[in-house]
mmCIF file of N, CA, C and O in Angstrom:
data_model
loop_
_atom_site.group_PDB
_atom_site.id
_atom_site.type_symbol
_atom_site.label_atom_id
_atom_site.label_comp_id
_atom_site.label_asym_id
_atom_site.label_seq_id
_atom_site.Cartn_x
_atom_site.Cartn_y
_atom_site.Cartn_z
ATOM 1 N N UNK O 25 -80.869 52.661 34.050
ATOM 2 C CA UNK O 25 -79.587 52.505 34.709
ATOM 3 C C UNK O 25 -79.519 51.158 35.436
ATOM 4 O O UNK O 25 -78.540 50.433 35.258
ATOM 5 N N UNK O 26 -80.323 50.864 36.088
ATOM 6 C CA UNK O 26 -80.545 49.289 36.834
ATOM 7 C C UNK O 26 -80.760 48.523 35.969
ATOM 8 O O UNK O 26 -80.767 47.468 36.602
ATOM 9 N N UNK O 27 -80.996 48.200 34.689
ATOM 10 C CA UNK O 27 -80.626 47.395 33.377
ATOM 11 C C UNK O 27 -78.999 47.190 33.256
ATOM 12 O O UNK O 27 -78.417 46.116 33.406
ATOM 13 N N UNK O 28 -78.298 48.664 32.902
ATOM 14 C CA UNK O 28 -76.882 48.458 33.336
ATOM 15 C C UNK O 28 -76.483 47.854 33.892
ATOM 16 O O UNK O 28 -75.700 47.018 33.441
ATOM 17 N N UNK O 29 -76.788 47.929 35.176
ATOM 18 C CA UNK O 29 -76.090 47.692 36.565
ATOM 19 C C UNK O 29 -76.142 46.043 36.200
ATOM 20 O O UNK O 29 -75.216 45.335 35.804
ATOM 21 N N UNK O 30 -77.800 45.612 36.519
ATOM 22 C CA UNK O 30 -77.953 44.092 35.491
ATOM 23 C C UNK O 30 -76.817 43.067 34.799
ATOM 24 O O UNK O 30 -76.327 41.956 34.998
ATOM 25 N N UNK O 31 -76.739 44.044 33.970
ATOM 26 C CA UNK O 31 -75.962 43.467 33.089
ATOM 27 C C UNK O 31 -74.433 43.490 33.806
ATOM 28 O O UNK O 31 -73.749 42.472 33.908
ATOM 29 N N UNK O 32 -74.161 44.344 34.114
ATOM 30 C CA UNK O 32 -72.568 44.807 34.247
ATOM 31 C C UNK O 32 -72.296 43.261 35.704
ATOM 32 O O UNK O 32 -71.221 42.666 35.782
ATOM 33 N N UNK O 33 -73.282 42.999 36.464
ATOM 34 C CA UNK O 33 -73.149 41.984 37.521
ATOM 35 C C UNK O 33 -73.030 40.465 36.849
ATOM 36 O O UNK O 33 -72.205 39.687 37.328
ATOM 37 N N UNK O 34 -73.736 40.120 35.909
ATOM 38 C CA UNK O 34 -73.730 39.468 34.782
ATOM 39 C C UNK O 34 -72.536 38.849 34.148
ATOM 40 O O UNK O 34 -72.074 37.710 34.082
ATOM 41 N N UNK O 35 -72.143 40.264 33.618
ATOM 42 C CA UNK O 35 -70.502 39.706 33.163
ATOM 43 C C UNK O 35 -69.817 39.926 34.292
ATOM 44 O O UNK O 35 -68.736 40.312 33.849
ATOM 45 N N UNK O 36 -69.747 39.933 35.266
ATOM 46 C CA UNK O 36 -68.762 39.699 36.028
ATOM 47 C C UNK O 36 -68.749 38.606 36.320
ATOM 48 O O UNK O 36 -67.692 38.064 36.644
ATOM 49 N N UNK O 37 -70.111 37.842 36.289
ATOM 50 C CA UNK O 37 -69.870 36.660 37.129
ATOM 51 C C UNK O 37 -69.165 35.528 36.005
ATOM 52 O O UNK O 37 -68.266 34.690 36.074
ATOM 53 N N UNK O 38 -70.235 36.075 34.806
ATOM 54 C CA UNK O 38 -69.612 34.886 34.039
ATOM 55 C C UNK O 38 -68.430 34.679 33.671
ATOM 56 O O UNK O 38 -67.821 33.633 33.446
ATOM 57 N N UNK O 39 -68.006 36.228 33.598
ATOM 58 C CA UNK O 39 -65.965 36.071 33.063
ATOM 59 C C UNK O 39 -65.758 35.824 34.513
ATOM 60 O O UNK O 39 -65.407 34.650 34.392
ATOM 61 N N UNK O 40 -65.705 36.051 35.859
ATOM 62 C CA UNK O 40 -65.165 35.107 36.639
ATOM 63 C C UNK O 40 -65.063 33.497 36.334
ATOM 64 O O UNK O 40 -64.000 32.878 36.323
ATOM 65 N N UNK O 41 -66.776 32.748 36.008
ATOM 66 C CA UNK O 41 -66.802 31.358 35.925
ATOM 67 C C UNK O 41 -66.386 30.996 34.656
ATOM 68 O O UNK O 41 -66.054 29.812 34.606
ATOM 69 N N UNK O 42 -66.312 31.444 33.885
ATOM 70 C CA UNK O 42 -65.194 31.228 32.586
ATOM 71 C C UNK O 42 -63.959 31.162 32.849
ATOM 72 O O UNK O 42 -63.320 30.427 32.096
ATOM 73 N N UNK O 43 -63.161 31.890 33.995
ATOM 74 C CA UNK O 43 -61.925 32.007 34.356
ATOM 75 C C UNK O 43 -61.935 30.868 35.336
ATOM 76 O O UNK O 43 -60.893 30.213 35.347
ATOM 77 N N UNK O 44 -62.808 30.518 36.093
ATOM 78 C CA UNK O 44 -62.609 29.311 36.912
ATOM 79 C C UNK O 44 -62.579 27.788 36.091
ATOM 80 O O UNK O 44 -61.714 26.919 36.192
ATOM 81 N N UNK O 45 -63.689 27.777 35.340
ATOM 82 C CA UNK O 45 -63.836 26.725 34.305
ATOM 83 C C UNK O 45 -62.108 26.404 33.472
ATOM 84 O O UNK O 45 -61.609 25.335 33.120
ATOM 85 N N UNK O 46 -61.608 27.714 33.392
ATOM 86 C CA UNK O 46 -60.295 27.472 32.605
ATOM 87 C C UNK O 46 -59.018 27.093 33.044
ATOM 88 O O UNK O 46 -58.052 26.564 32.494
ATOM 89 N N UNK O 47 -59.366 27.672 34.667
ATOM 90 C CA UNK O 47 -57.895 27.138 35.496
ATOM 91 C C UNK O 47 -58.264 25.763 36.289
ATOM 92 O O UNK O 47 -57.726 25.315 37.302
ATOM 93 N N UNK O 48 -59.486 25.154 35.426
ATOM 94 C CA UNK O 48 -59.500 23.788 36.145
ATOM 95 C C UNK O 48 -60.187 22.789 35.421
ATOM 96 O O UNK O 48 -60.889 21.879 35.862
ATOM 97 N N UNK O 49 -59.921 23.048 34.344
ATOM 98 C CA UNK O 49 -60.125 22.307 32.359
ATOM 99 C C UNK O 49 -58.629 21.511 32.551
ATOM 100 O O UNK O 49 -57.541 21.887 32.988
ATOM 101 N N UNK O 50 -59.120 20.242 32.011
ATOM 102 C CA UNK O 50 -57.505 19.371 32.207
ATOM 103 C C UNK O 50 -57.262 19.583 30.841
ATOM 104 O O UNK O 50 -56.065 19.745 30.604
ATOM 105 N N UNK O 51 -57.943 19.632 29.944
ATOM 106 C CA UNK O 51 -57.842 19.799 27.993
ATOM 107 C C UNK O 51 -57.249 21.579 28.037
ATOM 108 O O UNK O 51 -57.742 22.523 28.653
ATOM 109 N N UNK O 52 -55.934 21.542 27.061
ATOM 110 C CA UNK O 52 -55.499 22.095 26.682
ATOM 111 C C UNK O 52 -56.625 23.338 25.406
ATOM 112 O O UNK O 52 -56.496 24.539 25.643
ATOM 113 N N UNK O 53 -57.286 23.069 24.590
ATOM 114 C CA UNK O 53 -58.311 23.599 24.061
ATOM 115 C C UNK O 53 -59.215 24.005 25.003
ATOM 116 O O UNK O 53 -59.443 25.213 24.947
ATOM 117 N N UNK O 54 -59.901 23.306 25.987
ATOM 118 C CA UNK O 54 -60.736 23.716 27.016
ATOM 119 C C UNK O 54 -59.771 25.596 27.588
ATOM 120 O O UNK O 54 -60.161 26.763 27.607
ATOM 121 N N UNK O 55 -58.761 25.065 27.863
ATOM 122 C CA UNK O 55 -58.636 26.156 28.763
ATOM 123 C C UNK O 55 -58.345 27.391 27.915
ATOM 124 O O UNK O 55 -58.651 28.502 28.348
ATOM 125 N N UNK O 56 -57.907 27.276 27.013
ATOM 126 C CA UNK O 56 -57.404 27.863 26.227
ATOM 127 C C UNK O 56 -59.068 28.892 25.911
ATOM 128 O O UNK O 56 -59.480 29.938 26.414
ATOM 129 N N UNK O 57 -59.512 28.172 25.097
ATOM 130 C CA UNK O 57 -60.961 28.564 24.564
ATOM 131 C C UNK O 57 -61.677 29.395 26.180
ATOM 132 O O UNK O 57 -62.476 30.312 25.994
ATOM 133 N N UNK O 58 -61.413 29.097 27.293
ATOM 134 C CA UNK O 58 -62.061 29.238 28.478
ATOM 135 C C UNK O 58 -61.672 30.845 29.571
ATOM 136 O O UNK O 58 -62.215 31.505 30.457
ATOM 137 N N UNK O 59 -60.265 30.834 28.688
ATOM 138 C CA UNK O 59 -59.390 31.879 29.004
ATOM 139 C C UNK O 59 -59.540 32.941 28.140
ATOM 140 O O UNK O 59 -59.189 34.065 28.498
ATOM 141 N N UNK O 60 -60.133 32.689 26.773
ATOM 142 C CA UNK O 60 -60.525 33.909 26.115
ATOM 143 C C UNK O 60 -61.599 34.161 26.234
ATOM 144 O O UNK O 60 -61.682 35.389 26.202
ATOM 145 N N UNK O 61 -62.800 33.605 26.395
ATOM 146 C CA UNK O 61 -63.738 33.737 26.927
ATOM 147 C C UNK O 61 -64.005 34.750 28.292
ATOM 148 O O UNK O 61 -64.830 35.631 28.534
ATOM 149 N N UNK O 62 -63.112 34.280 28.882
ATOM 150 C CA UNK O 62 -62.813 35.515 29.997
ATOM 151 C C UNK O 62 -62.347 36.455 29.826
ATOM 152 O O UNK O 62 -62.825 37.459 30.355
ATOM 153 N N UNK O 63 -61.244 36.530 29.036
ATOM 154 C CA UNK O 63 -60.810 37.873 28.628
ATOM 155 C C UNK O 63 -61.760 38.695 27.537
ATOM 156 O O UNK O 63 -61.526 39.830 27.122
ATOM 157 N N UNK O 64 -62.637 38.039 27.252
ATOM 158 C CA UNK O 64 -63.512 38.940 26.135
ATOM 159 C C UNK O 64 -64.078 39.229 26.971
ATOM 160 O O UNK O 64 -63.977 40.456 26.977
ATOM 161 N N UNK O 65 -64.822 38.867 27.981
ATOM 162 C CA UNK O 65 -66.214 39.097 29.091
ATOM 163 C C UNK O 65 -65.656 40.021 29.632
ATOM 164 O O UNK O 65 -66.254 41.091 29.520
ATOM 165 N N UNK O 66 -64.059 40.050 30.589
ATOM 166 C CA UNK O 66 -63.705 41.076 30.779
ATOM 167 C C UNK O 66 -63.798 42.456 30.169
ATOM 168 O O UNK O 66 -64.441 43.341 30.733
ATOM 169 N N UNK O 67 -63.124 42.664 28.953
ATOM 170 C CA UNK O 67 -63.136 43.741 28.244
ATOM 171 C C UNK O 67 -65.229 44.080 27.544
ATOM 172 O O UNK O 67 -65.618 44.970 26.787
ATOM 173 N N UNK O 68 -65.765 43.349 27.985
ATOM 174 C CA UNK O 68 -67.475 43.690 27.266
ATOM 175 C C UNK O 68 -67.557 44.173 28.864
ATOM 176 O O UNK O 68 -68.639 44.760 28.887
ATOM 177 N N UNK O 69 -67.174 44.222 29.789
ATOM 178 C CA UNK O 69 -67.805 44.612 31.056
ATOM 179 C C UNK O 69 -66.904 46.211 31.129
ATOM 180 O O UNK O 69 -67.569 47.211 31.399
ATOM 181 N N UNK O 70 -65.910 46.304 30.962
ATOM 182 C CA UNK O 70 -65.135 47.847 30.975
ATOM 183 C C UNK O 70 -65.766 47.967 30.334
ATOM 184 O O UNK O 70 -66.678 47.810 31.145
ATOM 185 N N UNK O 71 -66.386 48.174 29.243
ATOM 186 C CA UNK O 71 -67.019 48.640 28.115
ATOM 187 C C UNK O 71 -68.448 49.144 28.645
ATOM 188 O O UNK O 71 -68.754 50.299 28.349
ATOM 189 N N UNK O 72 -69.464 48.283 29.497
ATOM 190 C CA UNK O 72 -70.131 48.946 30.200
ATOM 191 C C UNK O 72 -70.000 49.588 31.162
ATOM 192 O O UNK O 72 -70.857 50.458 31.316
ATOM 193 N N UNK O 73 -69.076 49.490 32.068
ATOM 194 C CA UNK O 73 -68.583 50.117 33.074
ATOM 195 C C UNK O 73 -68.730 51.711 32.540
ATOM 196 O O UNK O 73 -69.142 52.678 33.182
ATOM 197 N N UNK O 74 -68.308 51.661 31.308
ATOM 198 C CA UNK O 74 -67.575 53.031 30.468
ATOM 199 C C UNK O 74 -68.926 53.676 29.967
ATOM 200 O O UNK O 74 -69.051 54.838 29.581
ATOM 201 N N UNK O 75 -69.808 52.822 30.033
ATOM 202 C CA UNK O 75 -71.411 53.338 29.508
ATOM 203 C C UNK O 75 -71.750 53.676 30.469
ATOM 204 O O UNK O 75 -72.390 54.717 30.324
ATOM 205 N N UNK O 76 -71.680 53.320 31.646
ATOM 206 C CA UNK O 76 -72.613 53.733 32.979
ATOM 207 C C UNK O 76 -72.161 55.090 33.243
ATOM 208 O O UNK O 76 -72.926 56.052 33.311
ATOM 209 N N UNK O 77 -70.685 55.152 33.415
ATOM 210 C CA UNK O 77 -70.043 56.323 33.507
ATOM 211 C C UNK O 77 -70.613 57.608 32.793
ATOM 212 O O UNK O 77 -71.186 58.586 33.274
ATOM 213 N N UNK O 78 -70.344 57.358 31.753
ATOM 214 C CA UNK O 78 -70.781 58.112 30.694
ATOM 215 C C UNK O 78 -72.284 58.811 30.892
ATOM 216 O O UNK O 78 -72.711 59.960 30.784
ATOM 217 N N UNK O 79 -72.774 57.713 31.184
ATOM 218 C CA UNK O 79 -74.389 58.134 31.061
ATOM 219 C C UNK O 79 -74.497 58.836 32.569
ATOM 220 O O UNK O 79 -75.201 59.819 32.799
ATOM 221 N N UNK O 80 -73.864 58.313 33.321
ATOM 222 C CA UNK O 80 -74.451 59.254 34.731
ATOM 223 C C UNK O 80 -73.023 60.234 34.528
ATOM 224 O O UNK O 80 -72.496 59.622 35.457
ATOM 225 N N UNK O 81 -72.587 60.633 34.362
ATOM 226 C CA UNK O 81 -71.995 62.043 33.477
ATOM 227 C C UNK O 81 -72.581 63.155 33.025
ATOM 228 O O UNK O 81 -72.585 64.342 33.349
ATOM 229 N N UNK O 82 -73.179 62.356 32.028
ATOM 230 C CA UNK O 82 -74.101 63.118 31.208
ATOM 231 C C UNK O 82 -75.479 63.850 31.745
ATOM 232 O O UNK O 82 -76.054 64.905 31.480
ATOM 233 N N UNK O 83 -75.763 62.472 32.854
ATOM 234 C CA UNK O 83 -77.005 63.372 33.773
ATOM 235 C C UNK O 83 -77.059 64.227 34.736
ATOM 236 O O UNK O 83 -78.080 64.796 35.122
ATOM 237 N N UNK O 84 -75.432 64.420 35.373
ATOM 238 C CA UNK O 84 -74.999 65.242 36.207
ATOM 239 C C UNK O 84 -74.838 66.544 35.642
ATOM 240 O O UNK O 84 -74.900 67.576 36.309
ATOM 241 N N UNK O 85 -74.605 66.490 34.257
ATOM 242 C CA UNK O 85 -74.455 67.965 33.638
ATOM 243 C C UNK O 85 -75.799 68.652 33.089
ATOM 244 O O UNK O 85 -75.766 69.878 32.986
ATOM 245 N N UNK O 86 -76.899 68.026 32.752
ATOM 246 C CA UNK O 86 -78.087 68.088 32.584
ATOM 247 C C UNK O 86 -78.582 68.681 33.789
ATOM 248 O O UNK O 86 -79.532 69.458 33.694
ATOM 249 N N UNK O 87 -78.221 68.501 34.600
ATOM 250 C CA UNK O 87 -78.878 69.301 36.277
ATOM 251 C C UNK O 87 -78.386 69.913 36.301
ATOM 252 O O UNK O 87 -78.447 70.719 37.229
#
């Protein structure tokens, strides 16, 4: 679970600094490319979010 957690702090930071990198890219491609980048990091982090859940779910019903 602290592997999770790991990771899930991870992408937060980086789709934050991907999102910063993009609202302060003077190149039109830069930001562009910089802004999806964030929005993918975003959606790979719900995605673990949705694993952690899941898994401590699953261990609550196991007890």
């Amino acid at each position: 679970m602290k592997n999770l957690q790991k990771h899930l702090k991870k992408l937060r930071t980086d789709a934050a600094e991907c999102k910063l990198i993009s609202d302060l890219a003077t190149g039109l491609e830069k930001r562009e490319l910089f802004a999806r980048l964030a929005d993918h990091l975003s959606v790979l982090t719900s995605e673990v979010e949705r694993a952690i859940s899941a898994k401590v779910c699953s261990t609550a019903t196991e007890l």
